[in-house]
Coordinates of C-alpha atoms and ligand atoms in Angstrom, one line a residue:
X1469 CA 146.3 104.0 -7.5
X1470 CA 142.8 104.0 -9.1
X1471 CA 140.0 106.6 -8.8
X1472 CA 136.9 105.7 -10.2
X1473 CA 133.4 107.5 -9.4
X1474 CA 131.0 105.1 -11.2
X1475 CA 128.5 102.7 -9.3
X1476 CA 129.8 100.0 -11.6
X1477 CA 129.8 97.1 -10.5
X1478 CA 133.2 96.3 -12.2
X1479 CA 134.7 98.6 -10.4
X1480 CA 133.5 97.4 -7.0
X1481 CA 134.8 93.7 -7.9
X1482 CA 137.9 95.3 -8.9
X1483 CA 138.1 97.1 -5.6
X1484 CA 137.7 93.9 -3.8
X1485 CA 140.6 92.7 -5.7
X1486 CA 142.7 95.0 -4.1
X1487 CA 140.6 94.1 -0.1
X1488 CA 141.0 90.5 -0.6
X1489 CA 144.9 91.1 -1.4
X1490 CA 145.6 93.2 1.8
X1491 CA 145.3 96.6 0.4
X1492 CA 143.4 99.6 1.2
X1493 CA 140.3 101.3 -0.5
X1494 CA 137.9 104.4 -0.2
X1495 CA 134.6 104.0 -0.5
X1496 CA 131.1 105.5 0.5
X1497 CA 129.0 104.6 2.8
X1498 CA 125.4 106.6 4.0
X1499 CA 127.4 108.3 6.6
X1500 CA 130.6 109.6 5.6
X1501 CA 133.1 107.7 3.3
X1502 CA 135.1 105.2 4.2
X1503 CA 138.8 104.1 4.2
X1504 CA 138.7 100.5 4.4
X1505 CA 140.7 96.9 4.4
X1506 CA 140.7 93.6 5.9
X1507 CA 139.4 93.7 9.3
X1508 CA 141.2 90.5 9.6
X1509 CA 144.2 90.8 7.9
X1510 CA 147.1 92.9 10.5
X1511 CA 148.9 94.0 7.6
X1512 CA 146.0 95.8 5.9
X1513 CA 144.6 97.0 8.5
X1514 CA 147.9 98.8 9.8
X1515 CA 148.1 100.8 6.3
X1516 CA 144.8 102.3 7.2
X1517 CA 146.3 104.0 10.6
X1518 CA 149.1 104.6 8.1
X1519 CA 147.6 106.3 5.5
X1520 CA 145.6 108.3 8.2
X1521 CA 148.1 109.1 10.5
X1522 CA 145.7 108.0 13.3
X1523 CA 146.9 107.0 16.3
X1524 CA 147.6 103.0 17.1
X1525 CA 145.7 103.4 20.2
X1526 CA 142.5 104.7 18.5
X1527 CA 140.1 101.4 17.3
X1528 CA 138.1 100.9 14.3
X1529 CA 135.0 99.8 13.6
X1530 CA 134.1 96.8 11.0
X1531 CA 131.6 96.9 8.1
X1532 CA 129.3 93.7 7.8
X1533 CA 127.1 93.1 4.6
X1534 CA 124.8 90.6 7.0
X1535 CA 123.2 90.7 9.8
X1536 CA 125.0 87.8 11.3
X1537 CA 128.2 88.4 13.6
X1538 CA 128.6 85.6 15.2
X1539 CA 132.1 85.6 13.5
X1540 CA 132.8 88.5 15.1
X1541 CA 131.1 89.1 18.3
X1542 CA 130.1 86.7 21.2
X1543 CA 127.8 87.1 24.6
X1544 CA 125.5 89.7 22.4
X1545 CA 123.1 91.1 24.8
X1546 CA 119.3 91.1 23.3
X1547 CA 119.2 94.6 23.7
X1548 CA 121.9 94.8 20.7
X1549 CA 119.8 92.0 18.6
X1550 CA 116.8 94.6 18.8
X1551 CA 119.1 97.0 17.7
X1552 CA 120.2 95.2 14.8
X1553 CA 117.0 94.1 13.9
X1554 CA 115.2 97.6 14.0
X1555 CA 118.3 99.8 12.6
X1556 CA 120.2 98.0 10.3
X1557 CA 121.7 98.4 7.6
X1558 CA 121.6 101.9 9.0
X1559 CA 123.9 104.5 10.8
X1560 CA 124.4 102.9 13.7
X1561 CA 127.7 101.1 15.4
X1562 CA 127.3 98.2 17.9
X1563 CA 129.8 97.6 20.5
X1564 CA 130.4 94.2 21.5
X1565 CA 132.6 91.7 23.0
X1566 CA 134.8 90.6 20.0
X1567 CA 136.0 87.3 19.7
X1568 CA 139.4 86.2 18.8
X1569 CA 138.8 86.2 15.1
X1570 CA 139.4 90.2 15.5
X1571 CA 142.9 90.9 15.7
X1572 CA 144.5 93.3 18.3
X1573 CA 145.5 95.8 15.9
X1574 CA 141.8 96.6 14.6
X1575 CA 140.4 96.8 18.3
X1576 CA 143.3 98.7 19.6
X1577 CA 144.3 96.1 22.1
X1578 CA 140.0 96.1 23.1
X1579 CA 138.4 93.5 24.0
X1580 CA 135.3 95.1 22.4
X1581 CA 134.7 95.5 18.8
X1582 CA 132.5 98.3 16.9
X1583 CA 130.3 96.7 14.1
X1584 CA 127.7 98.2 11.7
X1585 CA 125.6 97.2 8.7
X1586 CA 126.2 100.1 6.1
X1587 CA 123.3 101.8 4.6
X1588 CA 125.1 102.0 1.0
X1589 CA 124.8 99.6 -1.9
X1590 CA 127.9 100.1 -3.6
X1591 CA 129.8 99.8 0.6
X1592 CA 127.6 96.1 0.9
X1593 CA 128.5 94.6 -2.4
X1594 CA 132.3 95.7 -1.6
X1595 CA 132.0 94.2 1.6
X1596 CA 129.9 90.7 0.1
X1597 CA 132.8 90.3 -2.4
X1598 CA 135.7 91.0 -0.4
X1599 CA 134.8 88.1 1.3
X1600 CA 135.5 89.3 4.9
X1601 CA 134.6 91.8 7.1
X1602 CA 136.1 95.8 6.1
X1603 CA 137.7 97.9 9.1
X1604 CA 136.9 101.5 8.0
X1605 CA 137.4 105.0 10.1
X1606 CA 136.6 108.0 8.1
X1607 CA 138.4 108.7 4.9
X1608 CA 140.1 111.8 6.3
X1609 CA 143.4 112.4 7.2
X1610 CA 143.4 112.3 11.2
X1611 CA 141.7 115.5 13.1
X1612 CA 139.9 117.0 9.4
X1613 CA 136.4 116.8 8.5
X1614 CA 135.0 113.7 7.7
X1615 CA 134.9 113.7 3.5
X1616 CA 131.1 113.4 2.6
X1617 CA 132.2 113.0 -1.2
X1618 CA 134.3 111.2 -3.7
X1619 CA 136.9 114.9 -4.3
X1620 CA 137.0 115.6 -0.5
X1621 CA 138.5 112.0 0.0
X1622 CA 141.3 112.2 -3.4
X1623 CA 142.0 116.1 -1.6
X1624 CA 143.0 114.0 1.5
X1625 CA 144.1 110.4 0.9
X1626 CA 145.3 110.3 -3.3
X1627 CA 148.4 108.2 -3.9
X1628 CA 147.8 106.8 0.1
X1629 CA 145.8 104.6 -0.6
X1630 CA 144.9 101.4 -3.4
X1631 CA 141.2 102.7 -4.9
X1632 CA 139.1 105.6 -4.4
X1633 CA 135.5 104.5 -4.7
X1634 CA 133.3 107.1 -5.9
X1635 CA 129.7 106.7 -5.1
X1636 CA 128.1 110.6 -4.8
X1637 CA 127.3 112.3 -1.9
X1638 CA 126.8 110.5 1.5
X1639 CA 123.2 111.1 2.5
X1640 CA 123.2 111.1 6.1
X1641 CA 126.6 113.5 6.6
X1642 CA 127.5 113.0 9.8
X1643 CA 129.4 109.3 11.3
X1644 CA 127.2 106.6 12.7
X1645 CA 125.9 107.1 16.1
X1646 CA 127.8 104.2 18.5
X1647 CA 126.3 102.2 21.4
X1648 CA 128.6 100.4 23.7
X1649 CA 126.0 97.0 24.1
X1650 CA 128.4 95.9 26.6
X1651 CA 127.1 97.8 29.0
X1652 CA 123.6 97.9 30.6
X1653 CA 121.9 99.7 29.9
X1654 CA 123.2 100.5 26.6
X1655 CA 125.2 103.4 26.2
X1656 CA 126.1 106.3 23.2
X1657 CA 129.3 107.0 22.7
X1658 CA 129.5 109.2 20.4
X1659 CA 125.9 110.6 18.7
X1660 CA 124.8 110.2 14.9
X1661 CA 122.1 109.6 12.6
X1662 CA 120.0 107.5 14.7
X1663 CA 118.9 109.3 16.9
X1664 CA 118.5 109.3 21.0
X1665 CA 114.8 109.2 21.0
X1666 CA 115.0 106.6 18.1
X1667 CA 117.4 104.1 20.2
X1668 CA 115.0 104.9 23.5
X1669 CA 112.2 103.2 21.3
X1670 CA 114.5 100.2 21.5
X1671 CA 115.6 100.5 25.3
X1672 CA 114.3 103.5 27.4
X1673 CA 117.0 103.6 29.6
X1674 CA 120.0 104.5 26.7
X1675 CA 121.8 107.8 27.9
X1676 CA 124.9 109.5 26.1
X1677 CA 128.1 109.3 27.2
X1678 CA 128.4 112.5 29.6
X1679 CA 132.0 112.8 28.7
X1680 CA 131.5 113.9 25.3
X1681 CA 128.9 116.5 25.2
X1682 CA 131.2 118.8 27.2
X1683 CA 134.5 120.6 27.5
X1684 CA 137.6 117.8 28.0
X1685 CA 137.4 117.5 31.7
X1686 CA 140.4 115.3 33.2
X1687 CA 138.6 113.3 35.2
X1688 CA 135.5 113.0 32.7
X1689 CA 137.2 111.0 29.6
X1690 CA 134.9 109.6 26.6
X1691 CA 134.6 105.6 26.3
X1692 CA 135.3 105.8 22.9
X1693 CA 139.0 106.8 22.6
X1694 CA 138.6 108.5 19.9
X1695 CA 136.1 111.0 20.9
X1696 CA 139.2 112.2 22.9
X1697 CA 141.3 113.8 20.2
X1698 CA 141.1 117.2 18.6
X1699 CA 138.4 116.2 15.6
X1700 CA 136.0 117.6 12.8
X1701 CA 138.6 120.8 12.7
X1702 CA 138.9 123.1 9.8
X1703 CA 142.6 125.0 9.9
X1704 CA 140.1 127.9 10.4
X1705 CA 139.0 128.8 14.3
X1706 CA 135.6 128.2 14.9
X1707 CA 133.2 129.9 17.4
X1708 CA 129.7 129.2 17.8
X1709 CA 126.6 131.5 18.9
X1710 CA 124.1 129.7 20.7
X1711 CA 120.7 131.1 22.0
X1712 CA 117.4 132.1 21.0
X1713 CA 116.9 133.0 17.3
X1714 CA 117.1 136.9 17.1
X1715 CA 120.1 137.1 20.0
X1716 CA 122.3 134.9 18.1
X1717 CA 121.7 136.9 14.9
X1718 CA 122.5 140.2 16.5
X1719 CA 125.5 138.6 18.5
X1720 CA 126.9 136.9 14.9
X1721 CA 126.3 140.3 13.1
X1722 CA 128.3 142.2 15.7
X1723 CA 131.5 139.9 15.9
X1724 CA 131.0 139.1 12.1
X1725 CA 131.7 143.3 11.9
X1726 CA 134.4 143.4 14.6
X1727 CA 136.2 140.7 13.1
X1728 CA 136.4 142.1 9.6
X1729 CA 136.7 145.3 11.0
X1730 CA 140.2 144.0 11.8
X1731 CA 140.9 142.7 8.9
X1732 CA 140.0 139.2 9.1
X1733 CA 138.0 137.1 6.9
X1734 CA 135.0 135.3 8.4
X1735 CA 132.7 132.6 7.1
X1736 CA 129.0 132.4 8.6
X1737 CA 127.4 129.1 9.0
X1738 CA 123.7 129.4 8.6
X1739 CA 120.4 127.9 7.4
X1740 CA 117.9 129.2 4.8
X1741 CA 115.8 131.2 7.3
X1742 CA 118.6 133.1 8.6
X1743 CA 121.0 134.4 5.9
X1744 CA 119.3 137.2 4.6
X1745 CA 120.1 138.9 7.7
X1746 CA 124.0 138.6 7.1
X1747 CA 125.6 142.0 5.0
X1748 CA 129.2 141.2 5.8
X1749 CA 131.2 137.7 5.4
X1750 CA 130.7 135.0 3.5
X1751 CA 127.3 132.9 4.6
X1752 CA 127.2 129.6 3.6
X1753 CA 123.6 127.9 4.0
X1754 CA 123.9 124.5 5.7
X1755 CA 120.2 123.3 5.1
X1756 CA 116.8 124.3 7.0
X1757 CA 116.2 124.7 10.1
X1758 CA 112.7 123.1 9.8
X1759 CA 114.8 120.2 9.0
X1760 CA 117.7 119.6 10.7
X1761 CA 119.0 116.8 8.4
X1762 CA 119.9 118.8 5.5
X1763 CA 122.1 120.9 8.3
X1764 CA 123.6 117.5 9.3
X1765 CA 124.1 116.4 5.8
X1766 CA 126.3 119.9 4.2
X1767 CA 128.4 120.5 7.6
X1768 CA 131.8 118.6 7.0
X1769 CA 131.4 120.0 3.8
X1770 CA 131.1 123.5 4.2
X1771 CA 134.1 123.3 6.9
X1772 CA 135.9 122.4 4.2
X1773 CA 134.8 125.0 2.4
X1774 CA 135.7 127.3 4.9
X1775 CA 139.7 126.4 4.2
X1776 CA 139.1 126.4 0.4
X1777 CA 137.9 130.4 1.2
X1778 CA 140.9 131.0 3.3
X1779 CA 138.6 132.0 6.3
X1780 CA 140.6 132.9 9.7
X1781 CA 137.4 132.6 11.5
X1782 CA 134.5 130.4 11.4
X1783 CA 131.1 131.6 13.0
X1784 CA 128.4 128.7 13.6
X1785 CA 124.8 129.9 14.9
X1786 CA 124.3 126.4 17.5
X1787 CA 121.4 124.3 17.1
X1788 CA 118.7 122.8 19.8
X1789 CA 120.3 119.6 21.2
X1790 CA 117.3 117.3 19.8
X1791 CA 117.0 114.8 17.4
X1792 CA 119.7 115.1 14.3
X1793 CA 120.9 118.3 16.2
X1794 CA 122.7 116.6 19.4
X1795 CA 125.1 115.0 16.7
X1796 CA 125.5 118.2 14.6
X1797 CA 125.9 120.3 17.9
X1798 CA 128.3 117.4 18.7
X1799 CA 130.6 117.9 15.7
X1800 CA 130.5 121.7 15.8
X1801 CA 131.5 121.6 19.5
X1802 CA 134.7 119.4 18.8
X1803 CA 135.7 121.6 15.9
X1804 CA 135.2 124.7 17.9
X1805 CA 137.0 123.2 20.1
X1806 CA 134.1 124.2 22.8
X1807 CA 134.3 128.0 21.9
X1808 CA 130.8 128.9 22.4
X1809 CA 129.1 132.4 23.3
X1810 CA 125.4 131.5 25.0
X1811 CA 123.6 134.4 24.6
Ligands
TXA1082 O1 129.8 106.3 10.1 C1 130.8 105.8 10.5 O2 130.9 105.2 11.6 C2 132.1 105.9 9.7 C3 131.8 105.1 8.4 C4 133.0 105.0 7.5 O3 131.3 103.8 8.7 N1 133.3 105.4 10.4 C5 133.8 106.1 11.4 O4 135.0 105.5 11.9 O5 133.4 107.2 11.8 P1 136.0 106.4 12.8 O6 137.1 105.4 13.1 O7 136.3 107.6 12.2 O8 135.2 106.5 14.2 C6 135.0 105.4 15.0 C7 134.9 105.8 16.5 C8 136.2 106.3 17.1 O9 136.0 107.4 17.9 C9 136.7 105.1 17.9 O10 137.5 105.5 19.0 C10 135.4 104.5 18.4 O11 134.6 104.7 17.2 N2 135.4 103.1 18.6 C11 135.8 102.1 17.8 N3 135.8 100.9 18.4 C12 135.5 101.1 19.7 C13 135.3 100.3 20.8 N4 135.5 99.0 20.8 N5 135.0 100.9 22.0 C14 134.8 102.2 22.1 N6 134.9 103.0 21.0 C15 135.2 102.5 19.8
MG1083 MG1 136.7 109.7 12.0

C-alpha cells in the first residue's frame, strides 16, 4: 500500500493507476475524504464496502470531474440542471435516475444514482485520469467520524486499502448535502454545505427529509438508507445541551461537575465565545459562533479527539438549526444518538 501526502501530480497519476486497474484509493475531497474506485467496475467497487465494512444495502455516490452525466443519469429534471449549473463543483449530491451504465452493486440494487462534482483539485484530476467515474463513501470505517484529514484516514483504512491520497485538511468538514431530483419538488436527504436557503434560491419549494432531523421513528424512515444506521459516533457517549446561550452554560457546567464528580472523564465541545466559562473537563474549541463554518469544519475531528483523550462522556452545547448549523446539528444529533437536554 502507498501513503503519500503531496499534491503531486505524480502521485495522482499513479493513484489512477491503481483506479483504472480495479483497486481502491483515499483521497480528499472539499467535504470529507474519500475512499474511492471504479464506479463501473463490480469488483472495485465491492472492496470499498469491504474495506469499510458497510453494509451491501447501503449505496454510494459517484464523483464526476464534468459537468456532463449523460453517461450516468437519464430523464434529469431542469430543476437538477440549475442545480448543477449554480453549485457545482461544490458540496452537493444529485440524485437521479441512473441508467444502466451504473451497476447494481454501486446503487444498492436503486434505480437512482447520487452524483456530485467535487470541490477539490487534486479529487478532479484523480477522477479526469482515471478515466471513469469514482464511487466514494467516506473514508471511515462504517459508523466513525468522517476523517477530515490525510492521519484520520491511515488511523482507519491503512493496509485496506491500494493508496492513501494526502491532500490537507478538507475545507468544508462536513459530507455533501444530497437532493433526491427524482422527486418534485426536490427533496434533502441528508443536510450539508450547501445550504437550505442556498438550494431554495434554486427551487423555493425544496424541504428536508422529515425523517432525519428526528429520533428513528418506525414508521418515519430516511430516503437515503444510509441516514438510517448508527453514524458520526465516537466510542465516547455524547449528550448535547441545547437552549439559549447562558442556560446551556449553566446546564454543561453542572453535569460537566456531576460527571467528574463520579469519576468520569468528560470532553466539552464549545466555540471561542464560550470556553472561558468551563473550569472542569477538557474544552475543545470547535470554531466561532459568529461563524458557524469553522464549527462545521473541526467537528469530526474533535470527536475523534475525544477517543484519542479517552473521554467516557462527550458534552456538545447545540447550535440554531440555520444555515451551516442544520447539518452540524445533524451530525451531532446522530452521534448523540438524539440524547439532548433542551433547556
Ligand atoms: O461529501 C460526500 O458526499 C462524501 C465525499 C467523499 O464525497 N461522500 C459521502 O458518501 O458522504 P457516503 O457514502 O458516506 O454517504 C452517502 C449517503 C449515504 O447515506 C447513502 O445512503 C446516500 O448517500 N445515498 C447514496 N445514493 C443514494 C440514492 N440513490 N438514494 C438515496 N440515498 C442515497
Ligand atoms: Mg459516510
Amino acid at each position: 500500500m502507498i501513503k503519500d501526502n503531496q499534491e503531486d501530480e505524480m502521485k495522482i497519476r499513479e493513484a489512477a493507476e491503481f483506479i483504472k486497474n480495479g483497486g481502491t484509493v483515499v483521497f480528499p475531497t472539499e467535504t470529507v475524504y474519500g475512499l474511492g474506485a471504479d464506479a463501473l467496475n463490480e469488483k472495485a467497487v465491492e472492496k470499498i464496502f469491504k474495506a469499510k465494512g458497510r453494509p451491501q444495502d447501503n449505496p454510494l455516490i459517484i464523483h464526476v470531474s464534468s459537468k456532463n452525466i449523460e453517461a450516468y443519469a437519464k430523464e434529469i429534471p431542469k430543476v437538477a440542471n440549475e442545480l448543477i449549473e449554480k453549485f457545482w463543483p461544490g458540496p452537493l449530491t444529485i440524485i437521479l435516475k441512473k441508467t444502466d451504465i451504473i451497476p447494481d452493486i454501486t446503487s444498492a440494487n436503486l434505480n437512482s444514482i447520487g452524483i456530485r462534482m467535487p470541490d477539490n483539485e487534486t479529487a478532479r484530476k484523480l477522477i479526469e485520469l482515471s478515466n471513469t467515474t469514482i464511487a466514494a463513501p467516506s473514508a471511515n470505517i462504517s459508523g466513525r467520524p468522517s476523517p477530515t484529514d490525510f492521519e484520520r484516514c491511515i488511523e482507519d483504512l491503512d493496509g485496506k486499502v491500494d493508496y492513501i491520497l494526502g491532500g490537507g485538511q478538507s475545507a468544508i468538514g462536513v459530507e455533501s448535502t444530497i437532493v433526491d431530483c427524482t422527486l418534485d419538488p426536490p427533496i434533502v436527504l441528508r443536510p450539508g454545505g450547501i445550504t437550505l436557503e442556498m438550494l431554495r434560491e434554486v427551487d423555493s419549494r425544496i424541504q428536508i427529509d422529515k425523517a432525519i432531523m428526528e429520533k428513528p421513528k418506525d414508521n418515519l424512515k430516511p430516503k437515503a438508507p444510509g441516514m438510517k444506521y448508527k453514524h458520526y459516533a465516537p466510542n465516547a457517549k455524547v449528550t448535547i445541551i441545547l437552549g439559549e446561550r447562558k442556560k446551556t452554560i449553566e446546564k454543561m457546567q453542572e453535569v460537566v461537575h456531576y460527571n467528574i464528580e463520579k469519576g468520569k472523564k468528560v470532553c466539552i465541545l464549545t466555540v471561542e465565545e464560550n470556553v472561558k466559562e468551563y473550569t472542569e473537563g477538557i474544552s475543545i474549541v470547535l470554531g466561532s459562533a459568529k461563524n458557524l463554518s469553522t464549527v462545521a469544519r473541526s467537528l469530526f475531528e474533535a470527536l475523534r479527539k475525544c477517543d484519542d483523550l479517552g473521554a467516557d462522556l462527550i458534552l456538545a452545547e447545540g447550535y440554531e438549526e440555520k444555515g451551516i448549523g442544520i447539518a452540524i446539528m445533524n451530525r451531532l444529533n446522530k452521534a448523540a444518538g438524539f440524547d439532548i437536554i433542551e433547556v
